[in-house]
Amino acid sequence: MNQNERYESAKAQYAAIGVDTDAVIAKLKELPVALHCWQGDDVTGFDHDGPLTGGIQTTGNYPGKAGTPQELMQDMEKAISLMPGKKKLNLHASYAIFEEGEFVDRDKLEPKHFAKWVEFAKKHNMGIDFNPTYFSHDKVKDGLTLSSPDEETRKFWIEHGKACIRISEYFAKETGIPCVMNIWTGDGYKDIPADRMGPRMRYKESIEAILSEPFDKNLVKPCVESKVFGIGVEAYTAGSAEFTLSFAATHEGCLPLMDNGHYHPTEVVSDKIPALLCFFPEIALHITRPIRWDSDHVVLYDDETREMAKEIVRNDALDRVYMALDYFDASINRVSAWTVGFRSWQKALLNAMLHPNALLKQLQDENRMTELMVLQEEAKLFPMGDVWTEYCRQCGVPADGEWFREIETYEKEVLAKR
Ligand code: RNT
Ligand code: ZN
């Protein structure tokens, strides 16, 4: 059978359970997924020489890391050419691009420092998401930013947040697509604090001060991302799950952002998605792969990744959930890492959309749990691979088994020469 015959055969099998594969492909092509710039250079950015801080870490020193904006864009361009589906660019403030000899601190950043990124996004038809950078900076005082007891420190980081709101609005206006602006800090303590509420009250007031910057709620979607702990911040984080969720719930227009590496290991974000959808008009996700801790491994097509996608799809929430990738592996070819993670999430979405979701819900509601188990198990072996190959073909990107050759060539011709 050639690929076309295989697709036709798969299409007929899916049609028999009520799933229209052509419609699924057409829909998946239009779903934006935010692609993070920071996989390309191990979360380094361009505005500092110091180490990565804030309780997050990259491990490995695979050769060929992008060291300049040009290299990062070139690598991302390569990765994009190997990914099916619609992308949105996800930037951190630390990726500001300055003129030769220019330096502007984070509290004074302006839209013009991101003009080259806007150009890049437009070239690739992407919207842009944004993140103020509350780490890897000498004004992080004793590990704290927005929750610091030091007023100067807080003020600096509040100004950074406000600058980022202005930049986010600029992105939205330039691209015509709303900008999701995510606030995450690594603020916390390595060991048992004596005051757990004080830092949270200061954190709350600081985020409120940032959000007091005027902005159009249709253009900028501020989020708060929680975290259970970080490296060196094991005992306490100011931005805990309860803190950020309560903040978002009580501040109109602010979204909760769940990163699936940021919970206790037996908690699953797939179960949290439908819980939040009962209350929030919109939510945001960071999709990653934690191994034993928030290790930010490359996203794979694994069980929990599939479950998260299913919860978005079967609750009809594709237009209510902002999906962003957040992983960084420095131990393997970074362009390949980017590509595998993006393709894996695309596969998870495709898989979810190829499920007979209405029928499965009906079986549950009629308490036909035996049949539900049987059908859920059988759905796993449906010929999704043939639909995936067709999807890649329609998107004009190489299929599985083909794209890695391009990575090898790129490594030889570009990365190895750096
Ligand atoms: C850290 C958070 C945060 C970062 C990025 C770089 O644990 O997940 O989202 O990964 O902002
Ligand atoms: Zn995250």
Coordinates of C-alpha atoms and ligand atoms in Angstrom, one line a residue:
M1 CA 0.0 0.0 0.0
N2 CA 1.3 3.5 -0.7
Q3 CA 0.7 6.3 1.8
N4 CA -2.4 7.5 0.1
E5 CA -4.0 4.1 0.3
R6 CA -2.9 3.7 3.9
Y7 CA -4.6 7.0 4.7
E8 CA -7.8 6.1 2.9
S9 CA -7.8 2.8 4.8
A10 CA -7.3 4.6 8.2
K11 CA -9.9 7.1 7.3
A12 CA -12.5 4.3 6.7
Q13 CA -11.6 2.7 10.0
Y14 CA -12.1 6.0 11.9
A15 CA -15.3 6.7 10.0
A16 CA -16.7 3.4 11.3
I17 CA -16.4 4.8 14.9
G18 CA -17.8 8.2 13.8
V19 CA -14.5 10.1 13.5
D20 CA -13.9 12.3 10.4
T21 CA -10.1 12.3 9.9
D22 CA -10.2 15.0 7.2
A23 CA -12.0 17.4 9.5
V24 CA -9.6 16.5 12.3
I25 CA -6.6 17.3 10.2
A26 CA -8.1 20.6 9.0
K27 CA -8.8 21.6 12.6
L28 CA -5.4 20.6 14.0
K29 CA -3.6 22.7 11.4
E30 CA -5.2 25.8 12.9
L31 CA -4.4 25.3 16.6
P32 CA -1.7 27.5 17.8
V33 CA 0.9 26.0 20.1
A34 CA 3.5 28.3 21.7
L35 CA 7.1 27.3 20.9
H36 CA 9.5 28.5 23.5
C37 CA 12.7 30.2 22.4
W38 CA 14.6 28.9 25.4
Q39 CA 15.2 25.3 24.3
G40 CA 17.6 26.7 21.7
D41 CA 20.2 28.1 24.1
D42 CA 19.6 26.4 27.5
V43 CA 17.5 29.3 28.9
T44 CA 20.5 31.7 28.6
G45 CA 19.2 34.7 26.8
F46 CA 21.2 37.7 25.6
D47 CA 21.1 40.2 28.5
H48 CA 23.5 38.7 31.0
D49 CA 26.7 36.6 31.3
G50 CA 25.8 34.9 34.6
P51 CA 24.5 31.4 35.3
L52 CA 20.9 30.2 35.0
T53 CA 19.3 30.8 38.5
G54 CA 15.8 30.7 40.0
G55 CA 15.8 27.0 40.9
I56 CA 15.7 25.8 37.3
Q57 CA 18.6 24.0 35.7
T58 CA 19.8 22.7 32.4
T59 CA 22.2 19.8 32.2
G60 CA 24.5 18.7 29.4
N61 CA 26.8 20.6 27.0
Y62 CA 25.9 19.2 23.6
P63 CA 27.9 21.2 21.0
G64 CA 26.5 23.8 18.7
K65 CA 24.4 25.9 21.2
A66 CA 23.0 29.1 19.8
G67 CA 25.0 32.1 21.2
T68 CA 23.5 35.0 19.3
P69 CA 20.0 36.1 18.2
Q70 CA 20.9 35.2 14.6
E71 CA 21.9 31.7 15.6
L72 CA 18.9 31.2 17.8
M73 CA 16.5 32.3 15.0
Q74 CA 18.3 30.2 12.4
D75 CA 18.0 27.1 14.7
M76 CA 14.4 27.8 15.4
E77 CA 13.7 28.3 11.7
K78 CA 15.2 24.8 11.1
A79 CA 13.1 23.3 13.9
I80 CA 9.9 25.0 12.7
S81 CA 10.4 23.6 9.2
L82 CA 10.2 20.1 10.7
M83 CA 7.1 20.7 12.8
P84 CA 3.6 20.3 11.5
G85 CA 0.9 22.7 12.7
K86 CA 0.5 26.3 13.8
K87 CA 3.1 27.9 16.0
K88 CA 3.2 30.9 18.3
L89 CA 6.6 32.3 19.4
N90 CA 7.2 32.2 23.1
L91 CA 9.8 34.7 24.3
H92 CA 11.4 35.6 27.6
A93 CA 12.4 39.2 28.4
S94 CA 16.0 38.1 28.7
Y95 CA 16.0 37.5 24.9
A96 CA 15.9 41.3 24.3
I97 CA 18.1 42.2 21.3
F98 CA 20.2 45.3 21.8
E99 CA 22.1 47.4 19.4
E100 CA 25.9 47.0 19.3
G101 CA 27.3 48.3 22.7
E102 CA 23.8 49.1 24.0
F103 CA 22.6 47.6 27.4
V104 CA 19.2 48.3 29.0
D105 CA 18.3 46.8 32.3
R106 CA 15.1 44.8 32.7
D107 CA 13.1 47.6 34.3
K108 CA 13.7 49.8 31.3
L109 CA 13.0 47.4 28.5
E110 CA 11.0 48.8 25.6
P111 CA 9.2 47.3 22.6
K112 CA 12.0 48.3 20.3
H113 CA 14.3 45.8 22.0
F114 CA 12.1 43.1 20.6
A115 CA 11.5 44.5 17.1
K116 CA 13.7 41.9 15.5
W117 CA 11.6 39.1 17.1
V118 CA 8.4 40.8 15.8
E119 CA 10.0 40.7 12.3
F120 CA 10.8 37.0 12.8
A121 CA 7.3 36.2 14.1
K122 CA 5.7 38.0 11.2
K123 CA 7.9 36.2 8.7
H124 CA 6.6 32.9 10.1
N125 CA 3.0 34.0 10.6
M126 CA 3.2 33.6 14.4
G127 CA 1.7 35.4 17.3
I128 CA 4.0 36.0 20.3
D129 CA 3.7 35.1 24.0
F130 CA 5.9 36.7 26.5
N131 CA 7.5 36.1 29.9
P132 CA 9.1 38.7 32.2
T133 CA 12.4 37.1 33.4
Y134 CA 12.6 37.0 37.2
F135 CA 15.8 35.0 37.3
S136 CA 19.5 35.0 36.1
H137 CA 20.0 38.6 37.2
D138 CA 21.9 40.4 39.9
K139 CA 18.9 42.2 41.3
V140 CA 17.4 38.9 42.4
K141 CA 18.2 39.6 46.1
D142 CA 18.7 36.5 48.3
G143 CA 16.7 34.5 45.9
L144 CA 13.7 36.9 45.9
T145 CA 12.2 39.3 43.5
L146 CA 8.5 40.3 43.7
S147 CA 8.2 38.9 47.3
S148 CA 11.4 40.4 48.6
P149 CA 11.2 42.3 51.9
D150 CA 13.5 44.9 50.3
E151 CA 11.4 47.6 48.7
E152 CA 14.0 48.6 46.1
T153 CA 14.2 45.1 44.9
R154 CA 10.5 44.7 44.7
K155 CA 10.2 48.0 42.9
F156 CA 12.8 47.1 40.2
W157 CA 10.9 43.8 39.5
I158 CA 7.5 45.5 39.5
E159 CA 8.9 47.9 36.9
H160 CA 10.1 45.0 34.9
G161 CA 6.6 43.5 35.0
K162 CA 5.1 46.7 33.8
A163 CA 7.6 47.1 31.0
C164 CA 6.7 43.5 29.9
I165 CA 3.0 44.4 29.8
R166 CA 3.8 47.3 27.5
I167 CA 5.9 45.0 25.3
S168 CA 3.2 42.3 25.4
E169 CA 0.6 44.8 24.1
Y170 CA 3.1 45.8 21.4
F171 CA 3.4 42.2 20.3
A172 CA -0.4 41.8 20.2
K173 CA -0.8 45.0 18.1
E174 CA 2.0 44.1 15.7
T175 CA 0.9 40.5 15.1
G176 CA -2.9 41.0 15.5
I177 CA -2.9 38.0 18.0
P178 CA -3.4 38.3 21.7
C179 CA -0.2 37.9 23.8
V180 CA -0.2 35.6 26.8
M181 CA 2.1 37.1 29.4
N182 CA 3.2 34.7 32.1
I183 CA 4.5 35.7 35.5
W184 CA 6.7 33.1 37.2
T185 CA 9.3 33.7 39.8
G186 CA 11.5 31.3 41.7
D187 CA 11.0 33.2 44.9
G188 CA 11.3 31.0 47.9
Y189 CA 13.5 29.5 50.6
K190 CA 15.9 26.6 50.8
D191 CA 15.0 25.9 54.4
I192 CA 12.1 26.3 56.8
P193 CA 11.0 29.9 56.8
A194 CA 9.6 31.7 59.9
D195 CA 7.2 33.7 57.8
R196 CA 5.2 32.0 55.0
M197 CA 2.5 34.6 54.7
G198 CA 4.6 37.8 54.5
P199 CA 6.3 36.9 51.2
R200 CA 3.0 35.9 49.7
M201 CA 1.3 39.2 50.7
R202 CA 4.2 41.1 49.1
Y203 CA 4.1 38.9 46.1
K204 CA 0.3 39.5 45.8
E205 CA 0.8 43.3 46.1
S206 CA 3.6 43.3 43.6
I207 CA 1.6 41.4 40.9
E208 CA -1.3 43.8 41.6
A209 CA 1.1 46.7 41.0
I210 CA 2.2 45.2 37.7
L211 CA -1.4 44.6 36.6
S212 CA -2.2 48.2 37.4
E213 CA -0.3 49.1 34.3
P214 CA -3.1 50.0 31.8
F215 CA -3.5 47.4 29.1
D216 CA -6.2 46.1 26.8
K217 CA -7.5 42.8 28.3
N218 CA -8.3 41.6 24.8
L219 CA -4.7 42.0 23.7
V220 CA -2.7 40.9 26.8
K221 CA -3.6 37.9 28.8
P222 CA -1.6 37.9 32.1
C223 CA -1.1 34.6 33.8
V224 CA 0.4 33.5 37.1
E225 CA 2.4 30.2 37.1
S226 CA 2.7 28.2 40.3
K227 CA 5.4 25.9 41.5
V228 CA 5.9 23.5 44.3
F229 CA 9.7 23.8 44.8
G230 CA 12.9 24.5 42.9
I231 CA 16.5 23.5 43.2
G232 CA 17.8 25.4 46.2
V233 CA 14.3 26.5 47.0
E234 CA 13.1 23.2 48.5
A235 CA 11.2 24.3 51.6
Y236 CA 9.0 27.0 50.4
T237 CA 7.9 28.8 47.2
A238 CA 5.9 32.0 47.5
G239 CA 4.0 31.2 44.3
S240 CA 2.5 28.0 45.4
A241 CA -0.5 26.3 43.7
E242 CA -3.0 27.7 46.1
F243 CA -1.5 31.2 45.9
T244 CA -1.5 31.5 42.2
L245 CA -4.9 29.8 41.7
S246 CA -6.5 32.1 44.3
F247 CA -4.8 35.1 42.7
A248 CA -6.1 34.3 39.3
A249 CA -9.6 33.5 40.7
T250 CA -9.8 36.9 42.4
H251 CA -8.3 39.1 39.7
E252 CA -10.4 39.6 36.7
G253 CA -8.5 38.9 33.4
C254 CA -5.7 37.0 35.1
L255 CA -5.3 33.4 34.1
P256 CA -3.9 30.5 36.1
L257 CA -1.0 28.8 34.4
M258 CA -0.3 25.1 35.2
D259 CA 3.1 23.6 34.4
N260 CA 2.9 19.9 34.6
G261 CA 6.3 19.7 36.2
H262 CA 5.2 21.9 39.1
Y263 CA 3.2 19.5 41.3
H264 CA 3.8 16.6 43.6
P265 CA 4.7 13.6 41.4
T266 CA 1.5 11.7 41.8
E267 CA -0.7 14.7 41.0
V268 CA -1.6 15.1 37.3
V269 CA -2.4 18.2 35.4
S270 CA -4.8 16.3 33.1
D271 CA -7.2 16.0 36.1
K272 CA -6.7 19.7 37.0
I273 CA -7.6 21.0 33.5
P274 CA -11.3 20.1 33.7
A275 CA -11.5 21.3 37.3
L276 CA -10.2 24.7 36.4
L277 CA -12.4 24.8 33.2
C278 CA -15.4 24.7 35.5
F279 CA -14.5 28.1 36.8
F280 CA -12.1 30.0 34.5
P281 CA -13.1 31.2 31.1
E282 CA -9.5 30.7 30.0
I283 CA -6.5 28.9 31.4
A284 CA -2.9 28.4 30.3
L285 CA -0.5 25.5 30.3
H286 CA 3.2 24.8 30.2
I287 CA 3.7 21.4 28.8
T288 CA 6.8 19.6 29.9
R289 CA 8.0 16.2 31.1
P290 CA 9.1 15.9 34.7
I291 CA 11.2 12.9 35.7
R292 CA 11.1 12.6 39.5
W293 CA 11.3 16.4 39.7
D294 CA 10.7 19.4 37.5
S295 CA 13.4 18.3 35.2
D296 CA 12.0 19.8 32.1
H297 CA 12.8 16.8 29.8
V298 CA 11.7 17.0 26.2
V299 CA 7.9 16.3 25.9
L300 CA 7.2 12.8 24.5
Y301 CA 4.1 11.1 23.3
D302 CA 3.5 9.5 26.7
D303 CA 0.5 8.7 28.8
E304 CA 0.1 11.9 30.7
T305 CA 0.9 14.0 27.6
R306 CA -2.0 12.2 25.9
E307 CA -4.3 12.6 28.8
M308 CA -3.7 16.4 29.0
A309 CA -4.5 16.7 25.3
K310 CA -7.6 14.6 25.7
E311 CA -8.9 16.8 28.5
I312 CA -8.6 19.9 26.3
V313 CA -10.1 18.3 23.3
R314 CA -13.0 16.3 24.7
N315 CA -14.1 19.3 26.9
D316 CA -14.3 21.4 23.8
A317 CA -11.8 23.8 25.3
L318 CA -9.4 24.2 22.4
D319 CA -10.3 27.9 22.3
R320 CA -10.0 28.3 26.1
V321 CA -6.6 26.8 26.8
Y322 CA -3.4 28.5 25.8
M323 CA -0.9 25.7 25.1
A324 CA 2.8 26.5 25.5
L325 CA 5.8 24.1 25.6
D326 CA 8.4 24.4 28.3
Y327 CA 11.3 22.0 28.3
F328 CA 15.0 22.4 27.9
D329 CA 17.6 19.7 27.3
A330 CA 21.2 20.6 26.8
S331 CA 22.5 17.0 26.5
I332 CA 21.2 16.3 23.0
N333 CA 20.9 18.1 19.7
R334 CA 18.8 21.1 20.7
V335 CA 17.0 21.5 17.3
S336 CA 16.0 17.8 17.5
A337 CA 14.9 18.3 21.1
W338 CA 12.7 21.2 20.1
T339 CA 11.3 19.2 17.2
V340 CA 10.5 16.0 19.1
G341 CA 8.7 17.9 21.8
F342 CA 6.6 19.9 19.4
R343 CA 5.8 16.9 17.3
S344 CA 4.9 14.9 20.4
W345 CA 2.3 17.5 21.5
Q346 CA 0.9 17.6 18.0
K347 CA 0.6 13.8 18.1
A348 CA -1.2 14.0 21.5
L349 CA -3.7 16.5 20.1
L350 CA -4.2 14.4 17.0
N351 CA -4.8 11.3 19.1
A352 CA -7.3 13.1 21.3
M353 CA -9.2 14.4 18.3
L354 CA -9.3 11.0 16.7
H355 CA -11.1 9.5 19.7
P356 CA -14.9 9.0 19.6
N357 CA -15.3 11.3 22.5
A358 CA -19.1 11.7 22.4
L359 CA -19.6 8.0 22.4
L360 CA -17.1 7.5 25.3
K361 CA -18.9 10.1 27.4
Q362 CA -22.2 8.4 26.6
L363 CA -20.9 5.1 27.8
Q364 CA -19.8 6.7 31.1
D365 CA -23.1 8.5 31.6
E366 CA -25.0 5.2 31.0
N367 CA -22.7 3.5 33.4
R368 CA -21.6 1.0 30.7
M369 CA -18.1 0.9 32.3
T370 CA -17.2 -2.5 30.8
E371 CA -17.7 -1.3 27.3
L372 CA -16.0 2.0 28.1
M373 CA -12.9 0.1 29.1
V374 CA -13.0 -2.1 26.0
L375 CA -13.4 0.8 23.6
Q376 CA -10.8 3.0 25.3
E377 CA -8.3 0.2 25.0
E378 CA -9.2 -0.6 21.4
A379 CA -8.9 3.1 20.5
K380 CA -5.2 2.8 21.4
L381 CA -4.5 0.6 18.4
F382 CA -6.3 2.5 15.8
P383 CA -4.1 3.5 12.8
M384 CA -3.2 7.0 14.0
G385 CA 0.2 6.7 12.4
D386 CA -1.3 6.9 8.9
V387 CA -3.3 10.0 9.8
W388 CA -0.2 11.5 11.3
T389 CA 1.8 10.9 8.1
E390 CA -1.0 12.5 6.0
Y391 CA -1.1 15.4 8.4
C392 CA 2.7 16.0 8.0
R393 CA 2.4 15.7 4.3
Q394 CA -0.4 18.3 4.2
C395 CA 1.6 20.6 6.4
G396 CA 4.6 20.3 4.1
V397 CA 6.9 18.8 6.7
P398 CA 8.8 15.5 6.6
A399 CA 7.2 12.5 8.1
D400 CA 8.6 10.4 11.0
G401 CA 11.6 8.5 9.7
E402 CA 12.6 11.4 7.4
W403 CA 13.1 14.5 9.4
F404 CA 16.0 13.4 11.5
R405 CA 18.2 13.2 8.4
E406 CA 17.7 17.0 8.1
I407 CA 18.9 17.4 11.6
E408 CA 22.1 15.4 10.9
T409 CA 22.8 17.6 7.9
Y410 CA 22.1 20.7 9.8
E411 CA 24.4 19.6 12.6
K412 CA 27.2 18.9 10.2
E413 CA 26.8 22.1 8.1
V414 CA 25.8 24.6 10.7
L415 CA 26.0 23.5 14.4
A416 CA 29.4 21.8 14.2
K417 CA 31.0 24.9 12.8
R418 CA 30.1 27.1 15.8
Ligands
RNT1 C1 10.3 27.2 35.8 C2 9.0 27.5 35.1 C3 9.1 28.6 34.0 C4 10.4 28.4 33.2 C5 10.4 29.4 32.0 C6 11.8 29.4 31.4 O1 10.2 26.1 36.6 O2 8.5 26.3 34.5 O3 8.0 28.6 33.3 O4 10.6 27.1 32.8 O5 9.9 30.6 32.3
ZN2 ZN 6.9 26.6 33.2

